[in-house]
XYZ file of C-alpha atoms in Angstrom:
531
model
C 3.422 0.466 -17.054
C 3.102 -2.057 -18.223
C 3.848 -5.995 -14.587
C 6.244 -8.005 -15.198
C 6.713 -11.877 -14.106
C 6.824 -11.775 -9.804
C 11.352 -12.824 -9.453
C 11.577 -15.370 -7.035
C 13.297 -13.897 -3.732
C 14.399 -14.970 -0.628
C 11.766 -16.357 1.388
C 11.425 -12.946 3.444
C 10.951 -11.156 -0.608
C 9.882 -11.085 -3.387
C 10.085 -8.543 -7.036
C 7.339 -6.691 -8.660
C 8.915 -5.036 -11.995
C 6.836 -2.177 -13.015
C 7.473 0.248 -15.693
C 5.693 3.048 -17.579
C 4.398 2.410 -20.771
C 5.087 4.700 -23.677
C 7.284 6.224 -20.924
C 11.314 5.776 -19.730
C 10.846 5.354 -16.550
C 10.970 2.634 -14.100
C 10.398 1.479 -10.455
C 9.959 -2.018 -8.216
C 8.424 -2.887 -5.833
C 10.011 -5.528 -3.630
C 8.143 -7.375 -1.592
C 8.739 -7.548 2.039
C 6.970 -10.378 5.095
C 8.264 -8.725 8.745
C 6.739 -12.157 9.693
C 10.183 -14.347 11.138
C 6.741 -17.583 10.987
C 6.168 -17.073 7.393
C 7.243 -16.467 3.589
C 6.524 -14.532 1.163
C 5.275 -17.000 -1.050
C 3.057 -18.449 1.074
C 1.559 -14.530 2.436
C 1.435 -13.841 -0.630
C -0.680 -16.490 -1.678
C 0.043 -18.426 -4.817
C -3.238 -19.224 -5.246
C -4.992 -16.422 -5.040
C -5.131 -12.763 -6.353
C -3.400 -8.985 -5.647
C -4.520 -5.650 -6.356
C -2.075 -2.650 -6.863
C -2.832 1.141 -5.742
C -0.796 3.035 -6.661
C -1.794 6.781 -4.688
C 0.242 10.172 -4.735
C -1.213 13.998 -4.720
C -2.177 15.579 -7.155
C -3.189 12.506 -8.747
C -5.332 10.210 -9.036
C -5.317 6.223 -7.801
C -4.075 3.675 -10.434
C -5.589 0.156 -9.273
C -4.920 -3.435 -10.967
C -7.044 -6.441 -9.737
C -7.010 -9.539 -10.945
C -2.387 -9.516 -10.348
C -1.984 -13.441 -9.781
C 1.331 -13.856 -8.148
C 2.885 -16.215 -10.624
C 1.149 -13.581 -13.875
C 3.327 -12.131 -16.657
C 2.746 -8.656 -17.759
C -0.198 -6.421 -16.515
C -0.435 -2.549 -18.481
C -0.605 0.174 -15.800
C -1.322 4.330 -16.968
C 1.799 5.933 -15.953
C 2.527 6.490 -12.868
C 2.856 10.390 -12.965
C 5.104 12.946 -12.119
C 5.757 13.751 -8.169
C 6.126 13.141 -4.387
C 4.287 11.053 -2.220
C 3.179 8.468 -4.250
C 2.236 5.598 -2.153
C 1.987 1.365 -3.744
C -0.867 -0.438 -1.646
C -0.996 -4.608 -2.269
C -3.569 -5.797 -1.100
C -3.232 -9.895 -1.153
C -6.420 -12.217 -1.295
C -8.170 -15.083 -1.074
C -11.516 -15.041 -3.141
C -13.061 -12.235 -1.097
C -11.548 -12.292 2.188
C -8.415 -10.319 2.317
C -5.346 -12.458 3.420
C -1.936 -9.491 3.729
C -1.350 -6.310 2.236
C 1.194 -3.748 2.952
C 1.672 -0.254 1.740
C 5.163 1.235 0.723
C 6.908 4.945 2.365
C 5.770 7.686 0.600
C 9.162 7.811 -2.124
C 9.067 10.425 -5.577
C 8.334 9.051 -9.428
C 10.826 11.798 -11.772
C 11.555 11.567 -15.294
C 13.566 8.782 -15.166
C 11.586 6.634 -12.491
C 11.461 6.079 -8.347
C 13.680 4.414 -6.735
C 12.483 0.146 -5.818
C 9.944 0.490 -3.514
C 9.639 -2.228 -0.340
C 5.872 -2.452 0.194
C 6.298 -4.560 3.824
C 2.979 -7.406 3.750
C 0.693 -7.612 7.037
C -1.018 -11.407 7.032
C -4.831 -9.912 8.010
C -7.278 -11.273 10.984
C -3.972 -12.734 12.265
C -0.994 -11.294 14.897
C 2.351 -11.064 13.319
C 6.167 -10.557 15.294
C 7.238 -8.031 13.029
C 10.853 -9.148 12.754
C 13.873 -8.669 10.648
C 15.465 -11.444 8.027
C 19.286 -10.977 7.633
C 19.511 -13.559 5.938
C 17.183 -16.823 3.530
C 17.069 -18.486 6.404
C 18.046 -16.227 9.429
C 15.011 -14.022 11.097
C 14.980 -11.940 14.462
C 12.404 -10.119 16.216
C 12.462 -6.406 16.526
C 13.178 -5.344 20.021
C 12.353 -3.088 22.295
C 15.398 -1.918 24.289
C 14.347 -4.422 27.198
C 10.968 -5.675 28.184
C 8.244 -3.288 28.851
C 4.920 -3.913 31.147
C 2.672 -1.714 33.091
C 3.011 1.213 30.417
C 1.816 4.023 27.852
C 1.847 3.472 24.630
C 0.548 6.281 22.550
C 0.517 6.863 18.479
C 1.773 10.344 17.352
C 0.275 12.997 14.453
C 2.713 11.246 12.397
C 1.820 8.163 12.564
C 4.394 6.835 15.038
C 4.266 5.546 18.789
C 5.350 6.688 21.445
C 5.850 3.667 24.191
C 6.785 5.258 27.551
C 7.584 3.939 31.306
C 6.270 0.278 33.070
C 8.340 -2.150 34.481
C 9.603 -5.568 33.924
C 9.031 -7.602 36.144
C 6.265 -8.455 38.456
C 6.706 -10.260 41.975
C 4.770 -12.597 43.979
C 2.702 -10.308 45.375
C 1.618 -8.513 41.968
C 3.467 -5.863 42.213
C 5.123 -4.303 39.449
C 9.538 -4.104 40.160
C 12.583 -2.729 37.961
C 9.934 0.656 36.991
C 11.253 1.719 34.118
C 12.183 5.262 32.833
C 13.657 5.289 29.235
C 10.804 5.237 26.604
C 11.428 4.134 22.700
C 9.471 5.748 19.232
C 8.099 2.488 16.977
C 8.043 3.688 13.760
C 5.326 1.529 12.052
C 6.778 2.045 8.910
C 9.839 1.014 8.769
C 9.625 -1.385 12.001
C 12.491 1.579 13.928
C 12.557 1.379 17.546
C 14.446 4.708 18.294
C 15.368 6.151 22.111
C 12.681 8.887 22.985
C 14.779 9.824 25.962
C 14.304 9.056 29.899
C 10.735 9.773 31.599
C 10.383 9.875 35.383
C 9.321 6.551 35.822
C 5.953 5.613 37.055
C 3.864 2.857 35.412
C 0.371 2.595 35.411
C -0.650 6.321 34.083
C -2.554 6.886 31.535
C -2.006 8.941 28.538
C -3.653 10.813 25.622
C -1.952 12.870 22.407
C -2.862 16.419 22.804
C -4.162 18.598 19.953
C -0.704 20.618 20.064
C 0.679 17.363 19.519
C 2.841 16.750 22.368
C 2.034 13.974 24.708
C 0.612 13.832 28.420
C 1.236 11.124 31.077
C -1.486 10.955 33.897
C -0.474 9.409 37.205
C -0.937 5.735 38.246
C 2.304 4.905 39.993
C 5.691 4.883 41.537
C 8.452 3.523 43.150
C 9.846 4.506 46.322
C 12.293 3.639 49.305
C 11.092 0.229 47.031
C 7.534 1.465 47.845
C 4.755 1.457 45.704
C 3.423 4.554 46.055
C -0.176 6.895 43.758
C 1.912 9.574 41.703
C 0.707 13.004 41.271
C 3.854 13.274 38.848
C 1.813 14.756 35.027
C 4.782 13.538 32.206
C 4.812 16.160 28.999
C 7.055 14.684 25.996
C 7.187 17.233 23.276
C 8.140 15.019 20.045
C 8.679 18.559 17.814
C 11.826 18.548 20.483
C 12.521 15.459 21.874
C 12.221 16.838 25.323
C 10.451 15.875 28.012
C 9.125 18.411 31.032
C 6.658 17.169 34.085
C 4.151 19.109 35.822
C 2.515 17.788 39.398
C -1.571 16.809 39.789
C -4.306 18.653 42.435
C -4.373 15.041 43.633
C -1.720 11.651 43.154
C -4.110 9.272 41.044
C -4.549 6.073 40.201
C -6.577 3.765 38.442
C -8.434 6.897 37.070
C -9.553 8.368 33.389
C -8.790 11.269 31.124
C -10.617 12.626 28.083
C -10.708 15.129 25.989
C -13.716 16.224 25.697
C -15.054 17.067 22.231
C -13.426 18.538 19.364
C -12.092 21.843 21.688
C -13.235 20.770 24.727
C -10.944 20.408 28.408
C -9.135 17.821 29.032
C -10.643 15.967 32.646
C -8.614 13.090 34.465
C -11.854 11.643 36.864
C -11.483 9.818 39.843
C -8.857 6.680 40.722
C -6.887 6.019 43.737
C -5.649 8.516 46.206
C -1.998 7.873 47.999
C -4.389 7.134 51.184
C -5.674 4.982 50.105
C -9.385 6.742 49.290
C -11.314 6.687 46.480
C -10.911 9.983 44.487
C -13.470 12.240 43.844
C -12.644 15.524 42.489
C -12.686 16.374 39.018
C -9.186 17.762 37.507
C -8.980 19.533 34.164
C -5.507 20.220 32.396
C -4.530 24.092 30.492
C -2.641 22.752 27.924
C -1.498 27.089 27.439
C -0.392 27.079 30.966
C 0.854 23.020 31.897
C -1.073 23.422 34.866
C -4.030 20.961 36.491
C -6.679 22.993 38.177
C -10.123 21.525 40.344
C -13.448 21.968 37.953
C -14.511 24.629 39.200
C -18.327 24.577 41.455
C -19.817 21.086 43.018
C -18.982 18.724 40.236
C -17.687 15.904 41.986
C -18.165 12.255 40.873
C -15.988 9.490 43.153
C -15.193 6.207 41.144
C -12.094 3.943 40.560
C -10.424 1.679 37.620
C -14.110 2.638 36.173
C -13.993 2.900 31.563
C -14.809 6.621 30.478
C -15.380 7.801 26.662
C -16.150 11.042 24.936
C -19.947 10.048 24.091
C -21.003 13.096 23.164
C -24.867 14.995 24.093
C -23.926 17.659 21.649
C -20.440 16.134 21.388
C -19.455 17.902 24.859
C -19.865 14.957 27.625
C -18.125 12.271 29.057
C -19.381 9.005 30.004
C -18.324 7.038 33.297
C -19.317 3.619 33.355
C -18.337 1.137 36.168
C -15.905 0.900 38.538
C -15.912 0.775 41.721
C -17.584 3.690 43.936
C -16.279 5.662 47.031
C -16.248 2.800 49.362
C -14.974 0.241 47.484
C -18.816 -1.041 45.677
C -18.739 -2.449 42.225
C -20.954 0.734 40.512
C -23.791 -0.898 37.900
C -24.266 2.958 37.114
C -22.921 4.829 34.074
C -22.346 8.184 34.843
C -22.630 11.132 32.323
C -20.589 14.441 32.980
C -21.243 17.536 30.280
C -19.038 20.120 29.509
C -21.002 23.247 28.597
C -20.030 24.999 25.545
C -21.217 28.122 25.482
C -21.035 29.155 29.538
C -17.200 26.659 29.842
C -18.992 24.616 33.601
C -18.201 21.258 34.086
C -21.664 18.876 35.682
C -22.255 15.886 36.698
C -25.648 14.352 35.619
C -28.012 13.158 37.333
C -29.110 11.288 34.552
C -27.974 7.257 34.683
C -27.841 4.529 31.954
C -27.104 1.047 34.761
C -25.117 -1.378 33.500
C -26.354 -4.544 33.833
C -23.480 -6.287 35.737
C -20.594 -4.350 37.540
C -17.570 -3.929 36.838
C -14.146 -3.520 38.076
C -10.536 -3.116 35.516
C -13.102 -3.293 32.604
C -12.229 -2.657 29.061
C -13.754 -0.027 26.647
C -14.639 1.137 22.967
C -16.710 3.197 21.473
C -19.156 2.684 18.367
C -21.617 3.914 16.416
C -24.181 2.712 15.110
C -25.150 5.480 12.503
C -29.064 6.417 13.009
C -29.075 3.857 16.267
C -26.844 6.092 17.632
C -23.924 5.303 20.071
C -22.911 2.470 22.061
C -20.832 2.061 24.369
C -18.913 -1.163 25.279
C -18.080 -2.521 28.605
C -15.655 -5.157 28.066
C -14.707 -8.147 30.229
C -13.354 -6.957 34.061
C -14.391 -8.362 37.381
C -17.284 -8.330 38.437
C -16.046 -8.550 42.534
C -13.904 -5.436 44.855
C -12.237 -6.889 48.010
C -11.060 -4.120 49.537
C -8.909 -2.772 52.683
C -10.451 -2.653 55.677
C -10.178 1.255 55.556
C -8.976 1.407 51.966
C -12.004 0.485 49.584
C -9.653 1.523 46.553
C -7.065 -0.932 47.365
C -7.583 -4.685 47.113
C -8.003 -7.718 44.855
C -10.112 -8.526 42.123
C -11.937 -11.780 41.801
C -14.635 -13.382 39.745
C -13.447 -12.061 35.852
C -15.699 -11.355 33.431
C -16.451 -13.544 30.357
C -18.792 -10.397 28.788
C -18.944 -7.919 26.421
C -21.523 -5.379 27.998
C -23.118 -2.278 26.083
C -25.154 1.007 27.024
C -26.105 3.209 25.121
C -25.303 6.940 25.354
C -28.387 7.903 25.741
C -29.661 7.961 29.219
C -33.285 8.328 28.098
C -33.106 5.260 26.422
C -31.281 4.050 28.170
C -31.068 0.913 26.931
C -27.847 -2.143 27.489
C -27.251 -5.403 26.866
C -24.365 -8.702 26.447
C -22.484 -10.736 24.973
C -21.054 -13.687 25.599
C -16.994 -14.047 25.014
C -15.374 -16.288 23.336
C -12.697 -16.197 23.823
C -12.364 -16.530 27.103
C -12.612 -14.623 30.990
C -10.573 -11.652 31.501
C -9.235 -9.270 33.415
C -7.451 -5.894 32.268
C -7.958 -6.478 28.697
C -6.630 -4.517 26.132
C -9.664 -2.615 23.911
C -8.857 -0.469 20.737
C -10.972 0.088 17.844
C -10.921 -0.222 14.704
C -13.486 1.454 13.258
C -17.073 2.612 13.689
C -18.852 -0.361 14.548
C -15.444 -3.148 15.594
C -13.194 -3.044 18.291
C -10.851 -6.296 19.193
C -10.058 -7.456 22.610
C -6.796 -9.513 23.840
C -4.788 -9.856 26.627
C -5.616 -9.059 30.163
C -5.167 -12.143 32.508
C -8.221 -15.019 34.013
C -9.341 -16.358 36.916
C -6.664 -17.640 37.932
C -4.582 -15.069 37.414
C -3.247 -16.394 34.216
C -3.118 -15.700 30.439
C -4.765 -14.714 28.026
C -4.125 -15.735 24.441
C -7.051 -16.015 22.767
C -7.994 -12.957 20.707
C -11.828 -11.970 18.962
C -13.295 -8.871 17.412
C -16.141 -7.776 18.538
C -18.214 -6.308 15.823
C -22.038 -4.450 15.131
C -24.144 -5.692 12.577
C -26.976 -3.459 11.388
C -30.250 -5.145 10.396
C -31.959 -5.554 6.742
C -32.860 -2.786 4.198
C -36.205 -1.881 5.295
C -36.006 -3.317 9.306
C -36.943 -2.053 12.291
C -34.903 -4.473 13.884
C -32.155 -2.862 16.210
C -27.975 -3.818 14.690
C -26.479 -6.901 16.124
C -23.946 -7.572 18.258
C -21.296 -10.655 17.813
C -17.952 -12.027 18.021
C -15.452 -13.771 16.355
C -12.810 -15.529 17.442
C -9.397 -13.769 15.711
C -6.036 -16.366 15.504
C -4.645 -15.754 18.644
C -1.338 -13.838 20.239
C 1.942 -15.190 19.296
C 3.427 -14.572 23.096
C 1.418 -16.379 25.099
C 2.478 -13.584 27.298
C 0.103 -10.043 26.837
C -0.928 -8.610 30.827
C -0.926 -5.382 30.731
C 0.386 -4.585 28.134
C -0.914 -1.484 24.724
C -2.916 -1.723 22.176
C -2.792 1.060 19.657
C -4.685 1.909 15.854
C -2.264 2.910 13.821
C -4.411 4.586 11.669
C -4.431 1.474 9.105
C -6.451 -0.966 9.262
C -3.385 -1.791 11.856
C -2.789 -2.108 15.646
C 0.324 -2.694 17.523
C 0.535 -4.744 20.591
C 3.840 -4.156 23.066
C 5.413 -5.482 25.958
C 3.024 -6.788 28.235
C 3.564 -8.975 31.169
C 5.570 -13.207 30.620
C 5.058 -16.036 31.875
C 6.095 -16.259 35.031
C 5.955 -13.094 35.764
C 8.752 -11.432 33.362
C 7.591 -8.814 31.044
C 8.692 -9.257 27.120
C 10.166 -6.581 24.321
C 8.846 -8.116 21.412
C 5.431 -6.097 18.818
C 3.184 -7.558 17.410
C 1.486 -5.839 14.749
C -2.548 -7.273 13.738
C -4.471 -5.445 10.365
C -7.984 -6.218 11.151
C -10.190 -7.952 8.189
C -12.193 -5.121 5.714
C -16.237 -4.300 7.234
C -18.196 -6.854 5.272
C -19.639 -5.490 1.182
C -15.821 -3.532 1.033
C -13.033 -3.444 0.099
C -13.465 -6.250 -1.918
C -11.677 -7.080 -5.625
C -13.662 -7.113 -8.535
C -15.064 -10.062 -9.927
């Protein structure tokens, strides 16, 4: 197979022609940008090189490196006949990845294959997903309407369910225009389709259940023009497109929802109840019966606006960190909720790990450092919480933190530390893991309730080989978000090195309807072109 000279196309496209060596099968690869602010020729980096990989079921990867944008022919082995073939094109400037894209799966027959489209995204930067109508006109792809305070959950097939939220914030900071709509975003094609109607709730917590359904738990709802804490949980079944509702034992907002271990229970922990007090009960969701029930025994933990992660301890514990206690005081202790799989019991451990500073409404990331253990990152948040009289769970956050704190997940070691955030202090940041040792931080609000347009990548670095030193924690800024308004936004790992950022509060308190894609630079010493 050979790749002929790339043909100059429209500003959004360029063309590669592949023809099989010694055979008659052939197909075109069309390079496409969905970025309205960047041409394909710029993305393909005329001064850089491309790596083209063809992969699929029942075949070894076919890979060619060092392809120049202005090259003539390039020989490749013939692509075997078969289905689920995928073309990946990576563009490098020196050793650094500058852009990457993958095609949809396609079939190769003895007579060839259809034209294959590869959408390129710039690395270490945000791309506003758009659609080129012609050589000069590009329109951003938008949700059905503005949305913030929603949930976004990646389904098993890679699509993303976006549900609920509201369309604006009023002067008191309360959500207005609650939304009963849900949508599905296809990260391959960029298509957005309706996912039906859901009970309107915002500031909920969502999780992908092991059977492929999505559970959206608690949050707030609007009743008679008053925002109230809700006890409703909604279930979406992507196999049927149907929604159903069940009731929690307690209404909650500012809670967490976490699956424990590979086959452990789903725990709903803490939050603020309808009475404004911090909820201490822990609930378990039964996915077969579709019911919530309180944990048996004396397991209780009063915490709200905290973070949580399944951290291990034989892979059967949830670590709870930060937030406020039942008096409305920011909590420095992290605590462990332990599931004993042998007897199927849940207890709250007396062992704790101390955060350097108690914070409220932080972001969270779990890092796996191999032999050095795991670290729970508690990122940003507010250092102060001023509660209303008699309602410790209702109050105002202040003192935005410009630190990424970390604590160990082994209470016997009690490790902790801090790292200054380079892109600014923020409350309610959106944080998403990029891989075992890196996380992306974006969005949120500053001390003055202004938006934080900057983003950064937090990363752990291994010590030199043979050294007994601990891994080090650092941060690098990325290019800022294309749309400055991303308060109460969502950021979702797409499972392929990309992150989907959808909606959020923009200027003037109104939500935005645009979507952005962030493509992570690969970790050092990986995915580098041959020299």
